[in-house]
Amino acid sequence: MSTTSTYRVTGMTCGHCVAAVTEELFGLPGVQGVDVDLASGRVEVVSAEPLDDDAVMVAVQEAGYEVMA
Amino acid sequence: MSTTSTYRVTGMTCGHCVAAVTEELFGLPGVQGVDVDLASGRVEVVSAEPLDDDAVMVAVQEAGYEVMA
């Protein structure tokens, strides 16, 4: 079983940004998949267990971007 | 002695893009310094000898961007 969580991330402008966010999110425990749509900023994260939204926010900030509330 | 060559590169949107272009240009023989201004796309390359503009164009394309004619 898995959980899909969706976020909106601002500030990504190119494929490098997508890669940076993806890499950080894969560093979170239990994350199995990450899908980022650059145009909309929509980020879907598939995980074994429900994600800690604060941890997601911090990971996105580590990459240099922000999760919209 | 060194030569400074200036180019205009289009398509860079963020610091990752700047890093990608900088890295490719440092891969050219004789390049000693690279300075990129993201806002304007202005790229200055300092080299031991005058650069081959075609080689610069190819390096920028390798990074995923274009040199304006």
Short mmCIF file of N, CA and C in Angstrom, two decimals:
data_model
loop_
_atom_site.label_atom_id
_atom_site.label_comp_id
_atom_site.label_asym_id
_atom_site.label_seq_id
_atom_site.Cartn_x
_atom_site.Cartn_y
_atom_site.Cartn_z
N MET A 1 0.83 -1.20 0.00
CA MET A 1 0.00 0.00 0.00
C MET A 1 0.87 1.25 0.00
N SER A 2 0.37 2.30 -0.61
CA SER A 2 1.15 3.54 -0.65
C SER A 2 0.22 4.74 -0.59
N THR A 3 0.81 5.87 -0.26
CA THR A 3 0.07 7.13 -0.15
C THR A 3 0.61 8.10 -1.17
N THR A 4 -0.27 8.84 -1.84
CA THR A 4 0.17 9.90 -2.74
C THR A 4 -0.21 11.24 -2.15
N SER A 5 0.78 12.10 -1.97
CA SER A 5 0.55 13.44 -1.43
C SER A 5 0.89 14.46 -2.52
N THR A 6 0.08 15.49 -2.60
CA THR A 6 0.30 16.50 -3.64
C THR A 6 0.58 17.85 -3.00
N TYR A 7 1.59 18.52 -3.54
CA TYR A 7 2.00 19.84 -3.05
C TYR A 7 2.12 20.79 -4.23
N ARG A 8 2.15 22.09 -3.91
CA ARG A 8 2.43 23.08 -4.93
C ARG A 8 3.72 23.78 -4.51
N VAL A 9 4.71 23.73 -5.38
CA VAL A 9 6.03 24.31 -5.08
C VAL A 9 6.26 25.51 -5.99
N THR A 10 6.70 26.62 -5.39
CA THR A 10 6.96 27.83 -6.18
C THR A 10 8.46 28.03 -6.38
N GLY A 11 8.81 28.68 -7.48
CA GLY A 11 10.18 29.10 -7.71
C GLY A 11 10.97 28.22 -8.67
N MET A 12 10.42 27.08 -9.04
CA MET A 12 11.15 26.22 -9.98
C MET A 12 11.04 26.80 -11.39
N THR A 13 12.18 26.91 -12.06
CA THR A 13 12.18 27.54 -13.39
C THR A 13 12.70 26.63 -14.50
N CYS A 14 13.31 25.53 -14.15
CA CYS A 14 13.92 24.70 -15.21
C CYS A 14 14.08 23.26 -14.74
N GLY A 15 14.59 22.44 -15.63
CA GLY A 15 14.76 21.03 -15.32
C GLY A 15 15.72 20.77 -14.17
N HIS A 16 16.71 21.67 -14.02
CA HIS A 16 17.64 21.51 -12.90
C HIS A 16 16.91 21.70 -11.57
N CYS A 17 15.96 22.63 -11.56
CA CYS A 17 15.17 22.87 -10.34
C CYS A 17 14.34 21.64 -10.02
N VAL A 18 13.72 21.08 -11.05
CA VAL A 18 12.92 19.86 -10.87
C VAL A 18 13.79 18.75 -10.29
N ALA A 19 14.99 18.61 -10.83
CA ALA A 19 15.90 17.56 -10.37
C ALA A 19 16.29 17.78 -8.91
N ALA A 20 16.52 19.04 -8.54
CA ALA A 20 16.93 19.35 -7.17
C ALA A 20 15.82 19.01 -6.18
N VAL A 21 14.59 19.37 -6.51
CA VAL A 21 13.45 19.07 -5.64
C VAL A 21 13.22 17.56 -5.56
N THR A 22 13.28 16.91 -6.70
CA THR A 22 13.08 15.46 -6.75
C THR A 22 14.09 14.75 -5.87
N GLU A 23 15.35 15.15 -5.98
CA GLU A 23 16.42 14.51 -5.22
C GLU A 23 16.21 14.68 -3.71
N GLU A 24 15.83 15.89 -3.32
CA GLU A 24 15.60 16.12 -1.88
C GLU A 24 14.44 15.28 -1.37
N LEU A 25 13.36 15.21 -2.15
CA LEU A 25 12.18 14.47 -1.70
C LEU A 25 12.47 12.97 -1.61
N PHE A 26 13.28 12.46 -2.52
CA PHE A 26 13.65 11.04 -2.45
C PHE A 26 14.49 10.75 -1.20
N GLY A 27 15.04 11.80 -0.61
CA GLY A 27 15.82 11.62 0.61
C GLY A 27 14.96 11.43 1.86
N LEU A 28 13.66 11.67 1.73
CA LEU A 28 12.77 11.48 2.88
C LEU A 28 12.47 10.00 3.08
N PRO A 29 12.34 9.56 4.33
CA PRO A 29 12.10 8.14 4.58
C PRO A 29 10.77 7.67 3.99
N GLY A 30 10.83 6.54 3.29
CA GLY A 30 9.62 5.93 2.76
C GLY A 30 9.15 6.44 1.41
N VAL A 31 9.85 7.43 0.86
CA VAL A 31 9.43 7.97 -0.44
C VAL A 31 9.79 6.99 -1.56
N GLN A 32 8.78 6.69 -2.38
CA GLN A 32 8.95 5.70 -3.44
C GLN A 32 8.89 6.31 -4.83
N GLY A 33 8.30 7.49 -4.91
CA GLY A 33 8.18 8.11 -6.23
C GLY A 33 7.92 9.59 -6.11
N VAL A 34 8.44 10.35 -7.06
CA VAL A 34 8.24 11.80 -7.09
C VAL A 34 7.94 12.20 -8.52
N ASP A 35 6.88 12.97 -8.70
CA ASP A 35 6.56 13.47 -10.03
C ASP A 35 6.34 14.97 -9.95
N VAL A 36 7.12 15.71 -10.71
CA VAL A 36 7.05 17.18 -10.68
C VAL A 36 6.60 17.71 -12.03
N ASP A 37 5.59 18.58 -12.02
CA ASP A 37 5.20 19.29 -13.23
C ASP A 37 5.72 20.73 -13.12
N LEU A 38 6.72 21.03 -13.93
CA LEU A 38 7.40 22.32 -13.83
C LEU A 38 6.45 23.48 -14.08
N ALA A 39 5.61 23.36 -15.09
CA ALA A 39 4.75 24.47 -15.49
C ALA A 39 3.81 24.91 -14.37
N SER A 40 3.24 23.93 -13.68
CA SER A 40 2.25 24.25 -12.64
C SER A 40 2.85 24.27 -11.24
N GLY A 41 4.02 23.68 -11.08
CA GLY A 41 4.62 23.56 -9.76
C GLY A 41 4.03 22.42 -8.94
N ARG A 42 3.19 21.62 -9.57
CA ARG A 42 2.54 20.51 -8.86
C ARG A 42 3.54 19.37 -8.62
N VAL A 43 3.62 18.94 -7.38
CA VAL A 43 4.55 17.88 -7.01
C VAL A 43 3.78 16.75 -6.34
N GLU A 44 3.84 15.57 -6.92
CA GLU A 44 3.20 14.40 -6.32
C GLU A 44 4.27 13.50 -5.73
N VAL A 45 4.05 13.10 -4.50
CA VAL A 45 5.01 12.23 -3.83
C VAL A 45 4.30 10.96 -3.39
N VAL A 46 4.82 9.84 -3.83
CA VAL A 46 4.28 8.54 -3.44
C VAL A 46 5.17 7.98 -2.33
N SER A 47 4.53 7.55 -1.24
CA SER A 47 5.31 7.07 -0.10
C SER A 47 4.64 5.86 0.54
N ALA A 48 5.46 5.10 1.22
CA ALA A 48 4.98 3.88 1.86
C ALA A 48 3.98 4.21 2.96
N GLU A 49 4.26 5.32 3.67
CA GLU A 49 3.36 5.77 4.73
C GLU A 49 3.05 7.24 4.51
N PRO A 50 1.98 7.74 5.12
CA PRO A 50 1.66 9.17 4.95
C PRO A 50 2.86 10.03 5.33
N LEU A 51 3.11 11.08 4.55
CA LEU A 51 4.27 11.94 4.78
C LEU A 51 4.03 12.96 5.87
N ASP A 52 5.12 13.35 6.51
CA ASP A 52 5.10 14.47 7.44
C ASP A 52 5.24 15.74 6.60
N ASP A 53 4.17 16.53 6.55
CA ASP A 53 4.18 17.72 5.68
C ASP A 53 5.29 18.69 6.04
N ASP A 54 5.62 18.76 7.33
CA ASP A 54 6.71 19.65 7.73
C ASP A 54 8.04 19.17 7.14
N ALA A 55 8.23 17.86 7.13
CA ALA A 55 9.47 17.31 6.57
C ALA A 55 9.54 17.59 5.07
N VAL A 56 8.39 17.52 4.40
CA VAL A 56 8.35 17.83 2.97
C VAL A 56 8.70 19.30 2.75
N MET A 57 8.14 20.17 3.57
CA MET A 57 8.42 21.60 3.45
C MET A 57 9.91 21.88 3.62
N VAL A 58 10.50 21.24 4.62
CA VAL A 58 11.94 21.45 4.88
C VAL A 58 12.77 20.92 3.71
N ALA A 59 12.39 19.77 3.18
CA ALA A 59 13.14 19.19 2.06
C ALA A 59 13.09 20.11 0.84
N VAL A 60 11.92 20.65 0.57
CA VAL A 60 11.77 21.56 -0.57
C VAL A 60 12.59 22.83 -0.35
N GLN A 61 12.59 23.30 0.90
CA GLN A 61 13.41 24.49 1.21
C GLN A 61 14.89 24.18 1.07
N GLU A 62 15.29 22.98 1.45
CA GLU A 62 16.70 22.59 1.29
C GLU A 62 17.12 22.68 -0.18
N ALA A 63 16.18 22.35 -1.05
CA ALA A 63 16.47 22.43 -2.49
C ALA A 63 16.46 23.87 -2.98
N GLY A 64 15.92 24.78 -2.16
CA GLY A 64 15.93 26.20 -2.53
C GLY A 64 14.58 26.74 -2.98
N TYR A 65 13.50 26.04 -2.66
CA TYR A 65 12.17 26.44 -3.12
C TYR A 65 11.18 26.44 -1.94
N GLU A 66 9.94 26.79 -2.26
CA GLU A 66 8.94 26.90 -1.20
C GLU A 66 7.69 26.10 -1.55
N VAL A 67 7.12 25.47 -0.51
CA VAL A 67 5.81 24.83 -0.67
C VAL A 67 4.74 25.86 -0.37
N MET A 68 3.77 25.98 -1.26
CA MET A 68 2.66 26.90 -1.00
C MET A 68 1.75 26.31 0.05
N ALA A 69 1.29 27.17 0.93
CA ALA A 69 0.41 26.71 2.01
C ALA A 69 -0.94 26.28 1.44
N MET B 1 49.49 36.78 -20.09
CA MET B 1 48.48 37.50 -20.87
C MET B 1 47.21 36.68 -21.02
N SER B 2 46.09 37.38 -21.10
CA SER B 2 44.83 36.64 -21.26
C SER B 2 43.86 37.43 -22.13
N THR B 3 42.89 36.70 -22.64
CA THR B 3 41.86 37.30 -23.49
C THR B 3 40.51 37.18 -22.81
N THR B 4 39.71 38.23 -22.87
CA THR B 4 38.35 38.14 -22.36
C THR B 4 37.36 38.22 -23.52
N SER B 5 36.53 37.20 -23.64
CA SER B 5 35.52 37.16 -24.70
C SER B 5 34.14 37.24 -24.06
N THR B 6 33.25 37.99 -24.71
CA THR B 6 31.92 38.18 -24.15
C THR B 6 30.86 37.61 -25.09
N TYR B 7 29.91 36.90 -24.52
CA TYR B 7 28.83 36.29 -25.29
C TYR B 7 27.51 36.61 -24.62
N ARG B 8 26.44 36.41 -25.38
CA ARG B 8 25.10 36.53 -24.81
C ARG B 8 24.45 35.16 -24.93
N VAL B 9 24.04 34.61 -23.82
CA VAL B 9 23.45 33.28 -23.81
C VAL B 9 21.98 33.37 -23.42
N THR B 10 21.14 32.70 -24.18
CA THR B 10 19.70 32.74 -23.91
C THR B 10 19.24 31.44 -23.26
N GLY B 11 18.20 31.54 -22.47
CA GLY B 11 17.55 30.35 -21.92
C GLY B 11 17.88 30.05 -20.48
N MET B 12 18.87 30.73 -19.92
CA MET B 12 19.22 30.47 -18.52
C MET B 12 18.16 31.11 -17.62
N THR B 13 17.68 30.33 -16.65
CA THR B 13 16.61 30.83 -15.79
C THR B 13 16.96 30.83 -14.31
N CYS B 14 18.04 30.16 -13.92
CA CYS B 14 18.33 30.05 -12.49
C CYS B 14 19.80 29.75 -12.26
N GLY B 15 20.17 29.70 -11.01
CA GLY B 15 21.56 29.44 -10.66
C GLY B 15 22.08 28.10 -11.15
N HIS B 16 21.17 27.11 -11.26
CA HIS B 16 21.61 25.82 -11.79
C HIS B 16 22.03 25.97 -13.25
N CYS B 17 21.30 26.79 -13.98
CA CYS B 17 21.63 27.02 -15.40
C CYS B 17 23.00 27.70 -15.50
N VAL B 18 23.21 28.69 -14.65
CA VAL B 18 24.50 29.39 -14.62
C VAL B 18 25.62 28.39 -14.34
N ALA B 19 25.39 27.51 -13.37
CA ALA B 19 26.41 26.52 -13.01
C ALA B 19 26.69 25.57 -14.18
N ALA B 20 25.65 25.18 -14.90
CA ALA B 20 25.82 24.25 -16.01
C ALA B 20 26.64 24.89 -17.13
N VAL B 21 26.34 26.13 -17.46
CA VAL B 21 27.08 26.84 -18.50
C VAL B 21 28.53 27.05 -18.06
N THR B 22 28.70 27.48 -16.82
CA THR B 22 30.05 27.73 -16.29
C THR B 22 30.90 26.47 -16.36
N GLU B 23 30.32 25.36 -15.95
CA GLU B 23 31.05 24.09 -15.93
C GLU B 23 31.48 23.69 -17.34
N GLU B 24 30.57 23.83 -18.30
CA GLU B 24 30.92 23.46 -19.69
C GLU B 24 32.03 24.36 -20.22
N LEU B 25 31.94 25.64 -19.94
CA LEU B 25 32.94 26.57 -20.48
C LEU B 25 34.33 26.33 -19.86
N PHE B 26 34.35 25.95 -18.60
CA PHE B 26 35.63 25.64 -17.96
C PHE B 26 36.25 24.38 -18.57
N GLY B 27 35.44 23.60 -19.27
CA GLY B 27 35.96 22.41 -19.93
C GLY B 27 36.70 22.71 -21.23
N LEU B 28 36.60 23.94 -21.72
CA LEU B 28 37.32 24.30 -22.95
C LEU B 28 38.80 24.54 -22.64
N PRO B 29 39.68 24.17 -23.57
CA PRO B 29 41.12 24.34 -23.32
C PRO B 29 41.49 25.80 -23.13
N GLY B 30 42.26 26.07 -22.09
CA GLY B 30 42.79 27.41 -21.87
C GLY B 30 41.89 28.35 -21.10
N VAL B 31 40.67 27.90 -20.77
CA VAL B 31 39.75 28.80 -20.04
C VAL B 31 40.21 28.94 -18.59
N GLN B 32 40.30 30.20 -18.16
CA GLN B 32 40.81 30.50 -16.83
C GLN B 32 39.74 31.10 -15.91
N GLY B 33 38.70 31.64 -16.53
CA GLY B 33 37.67 32.25 -15.72
C GLY B 33 36.37 32.38 -16.49
N VAL B 34 35.24 32.26 -15.78
CA VAL B 34 33.92 32.41 -16.41
C VAL B 34 33.06 33.24 -15.47
N ASP B 35 32.42 34.26 -16.01
CA ASP B 35 31.52 35.08 -15.21
C ASP B 35 30.19 35.19 -15.95
N VAL B 36 29.13 34.77 -15.30
CA VAL B 36 27.81 34.78 -15.94
C VAL B 36 26.88 35.72 -15.19
N ASP B 37 26.22 36.60 -15.91
CA ASP B 37 25.16 37.43 -15.33
C ASP B 37 23.82 36.87 -15.79
N LEU B 38 23.12 36.27 -14.82
CA LEU B 38 21.88 35.57 -15.17
C LEU B 38 20.85 36.50 -15.78
N ALA B 39 20.68 37.68 -15.21
CA ALA B 39 19.62 38.59 -15.64
C ALA B 39 19.76 38.98 -17.11
N SER B 40 20.99 39.27 -17.52
CA SER B 40 21.21 39.75 -18.88
C SER B 40 21.63 38.64 -19.84
N GLY B 41 22.08 37.52 -19.29
CA GLY B 41 22.60 36.45 -20.13
C GLY B 41 24.03 36.69 -20.59
N ARG B 42 24.64 37.75 -20.07
CA ARG B 42 26.00 38.09 -20.46
C ARG B 42 27.01 37.12 -19.84
N VAL B 43 27.86 36.55 -20.69
CA VAL B 43 28.85 35.59 -20.23
C VAL B 43 30.23 36.06 -20.65
N GLU B 44 31.10 36.27 -19.68
CA GLU B 44 32.48 36.65 -19.97
C GLU B 44 33.38 35.46 -19.69
N VAL B 45 34.24 35.18 -20.67
CA VAL B 45 35.16 34.06 -20.53
C VAL B 45 36.58 34.57 -20.66
N VAL B 46 37.38 34.31 -19.65
CA VAL B 46 38.79 34.69 -19.69
C VAL B 46 39.60 33.45 -20.07
N SER B 47 40.48 33.62 -21.07
CA SER B 47 41.24 32.46 -21.54
C SER B 47 42.68 32.86 -21.85
N ALA B 48 43.54 31.86 -21.82
CA ALA B 48 44.96 32.10 -22.07
C ALA B 48 45.19 32.56 -23.51
N GLU B 49 44.41 32.00 -24.43
CA GLU B 49 44.50 32.39 -25.84
C GLU B 49 43.10 32.71 -26.33
N PRO B 50 42.99 33.43 -27.43
CA PRO B 50 41.65 33.73 -27.97
C PRO B 50 40.84 32.45 -28.16
N LEU B 51 39.57 32.52 -27.83
CA LEU B 51 38.72 31.32 -27.91
C LEU B 51 38.21 31.08 -29.32
N ASP B 52 37.94 29.82 -29.61
CA ASP B 52 37.25 29.42 -30.84
C ASP B 52 35.75 29.60 -30.57
N ASP B 53 35.14 30.57 -31.24
CA ASP B 53 33.73 30.87 -30.96
C ASP B 53 32.81 29.67 -31.21
N ASP B 54 33.18 28.85 -32.22
CA ASP B 54 32.37 27.66 -32.48
C ASP B 54 32.43 26.70 -31.30
N ALA B 55 33.60 26.58 -30.70
CA ALA B 55 33.75 25.68 -29.55
C ALA B 55 32.93 26.21 -28.37
N VAL B 56 32.89 27.52 -28.21
CA VAL B 56 32.08 28.12 -27.15
C VAL B 56 30.60 27.84 -27.40
N MET B 57 30.18 28.01 -28.65
CA MET B 57 28.79 27.76 -29.00
C MET B 57 28.39 26.31 -28.70
N VAL B 58 29.27 25.39 -29.06
CA VAL B 58 28.99 23.97 -28.82
C VAL B 58 28.94 23.68 -27.32
N ALA B 59 29.85 24.27 -26.56
CA ALA B 59 29.87 24.05 -25.11
C ALA B 59 28.58 24.56 -24.47
N VAL B 60 28.14 25.72 -24.89
CA VAL B 60 26.90 26.29 -24.34
C VAL B 60 25.71 25.40 -24.72
N GLN B 61 25.72 24.89 -25.95
CA GLN B 61 24.65 23.99 -26.37
C GLN B 61 24.68 22.69 -25.57
N GLU B 62 25.87 22.21 -25.27
CA GLU B 62 25.99 20.99 -24.45
C GLU B 62 25.31 21.20 -23.10
N ALA B 63 25.40 22.42 -22.59
CA ALA B 63 24.77 22.73 -21.30
C ALA B 63 23.26 22.89 -21.45
N GLY B 64 22.79 23.03 -22.70
CA GLY B 64 21.36 23.12 -22.94
C GLY B 64 20.87 24.52 -23.28
N TYR B 65 21.78 25.40 -23.69
CA TYR B 65 21.41 26.79 -23.95
C TYR B 65 21.98 27.25 -25.30
N GLU B 66 21.71 28.48 -25.66
CA GLU B 66 22.13 28.99 -26.96
C GLU B 66 22.91 30.28 -26.83
N VAL B 67 23.94 30.42 -27.67
CA VAL B 67 24.64 31.69 -27.79
C VAL B 67 23.94 32.51 -28.86
N MET B 68 23.62 33.76 -28.50
CA MET B 68 23.01 34.65 -29.49
C MET B 68 24.07 35.07 -30.51
N ALA B 69 23.68 35.13 -31.77
CA ALA B 69 24.63 35.53 -32.83
C ALA B 69 24.97 37.01 -32.67
#
